[in-house]
GROMACS .gro file of C-alpha atoms in nm:
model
   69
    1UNK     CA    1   3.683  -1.304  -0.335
    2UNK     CA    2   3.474  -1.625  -0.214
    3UNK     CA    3   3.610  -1.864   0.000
    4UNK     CA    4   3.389  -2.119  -0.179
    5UNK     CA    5   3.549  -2.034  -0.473
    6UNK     CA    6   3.848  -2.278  -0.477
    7UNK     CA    7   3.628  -2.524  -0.370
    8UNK     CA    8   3.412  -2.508  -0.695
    9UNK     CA    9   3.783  -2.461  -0.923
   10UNK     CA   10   3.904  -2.803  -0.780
   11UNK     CA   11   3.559  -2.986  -0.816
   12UNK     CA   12   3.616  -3.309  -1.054
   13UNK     CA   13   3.255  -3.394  -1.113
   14UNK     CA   14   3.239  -3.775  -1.207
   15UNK     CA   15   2.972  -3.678  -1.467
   16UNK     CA   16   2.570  -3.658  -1.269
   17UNK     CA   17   2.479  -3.400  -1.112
   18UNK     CA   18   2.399  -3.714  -0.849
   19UNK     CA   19   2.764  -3.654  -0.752
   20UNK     CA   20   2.797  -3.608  -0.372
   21UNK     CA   21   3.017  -3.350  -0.379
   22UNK     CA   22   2.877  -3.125  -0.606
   23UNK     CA   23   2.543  -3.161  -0.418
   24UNK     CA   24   2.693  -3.046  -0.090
   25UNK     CA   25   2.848  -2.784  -0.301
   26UNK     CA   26   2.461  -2.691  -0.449
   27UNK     CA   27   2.339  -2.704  -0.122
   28UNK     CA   28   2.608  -2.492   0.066
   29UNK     CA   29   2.573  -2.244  -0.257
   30UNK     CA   30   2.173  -2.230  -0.210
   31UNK     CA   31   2.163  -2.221   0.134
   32UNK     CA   32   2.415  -1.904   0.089
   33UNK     CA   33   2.155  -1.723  -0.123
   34UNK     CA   34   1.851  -1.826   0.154
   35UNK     CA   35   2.058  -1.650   0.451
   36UNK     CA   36   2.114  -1.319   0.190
   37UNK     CA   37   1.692  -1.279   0.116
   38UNK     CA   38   1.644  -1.276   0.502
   39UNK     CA   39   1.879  -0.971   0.512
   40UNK     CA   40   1.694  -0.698   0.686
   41UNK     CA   41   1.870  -0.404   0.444
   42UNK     CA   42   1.651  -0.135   0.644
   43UNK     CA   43   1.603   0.053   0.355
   44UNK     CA   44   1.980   0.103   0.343
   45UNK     CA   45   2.104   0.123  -0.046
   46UNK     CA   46   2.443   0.025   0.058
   47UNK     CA   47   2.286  -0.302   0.200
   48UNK     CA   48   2.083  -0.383  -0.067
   49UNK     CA   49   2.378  -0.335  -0.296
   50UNK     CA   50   2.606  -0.529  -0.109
   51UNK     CA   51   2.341  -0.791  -0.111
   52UNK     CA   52   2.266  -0.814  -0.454
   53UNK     CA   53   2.669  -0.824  -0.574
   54UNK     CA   54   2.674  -1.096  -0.335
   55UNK     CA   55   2.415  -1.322  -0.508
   56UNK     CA   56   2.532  -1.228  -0.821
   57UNK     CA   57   2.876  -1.363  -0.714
   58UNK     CA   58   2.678  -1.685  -0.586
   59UNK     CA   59   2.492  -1.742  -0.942
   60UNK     CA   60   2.843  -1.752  -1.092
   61UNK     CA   61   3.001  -1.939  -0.861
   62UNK     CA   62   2.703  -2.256  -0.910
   63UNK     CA   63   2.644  -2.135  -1.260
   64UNK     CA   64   3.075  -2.268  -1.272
   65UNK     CA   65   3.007  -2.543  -1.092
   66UNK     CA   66   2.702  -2.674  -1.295
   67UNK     CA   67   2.944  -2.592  -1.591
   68UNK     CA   68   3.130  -2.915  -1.468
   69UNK     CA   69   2.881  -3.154  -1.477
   0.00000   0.00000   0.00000
């Protein structure tokens, strides 16, 4: 599971996507994805596997938290 996960369950958006918290939430999310593309997976399919579950998981996670706003 993601450990940003509970963060994005028990976001309260007051409405904008201005919202502080759920642009530090973006942000953290995005930035997430950046450090996966600079993943060296050395032509290792296990690697780019693991990789690509992992932004998948991201997408959901923001695609929740954009749900909220």
């Amino acid at each position: 599971g993601s450990t940003l996960f509970p963060y994005t369950t028990l976001f309260r958006s007051n409405g904008t996507t201005e919202d502080k918290e759920y642009l530090c939430l973006q942000e953290l999310l995005l930035r997430c994805i950046l450090s996966l593309d600079v993943v060296d997976s050395e032509g290792l399919d296990e690697v780019k596997i693991a990789r690509r579950s992992a932004v998948k998981e991201i997408q959901k996670i923001i695609n929740e938290l954009e749900s909220k706003v």
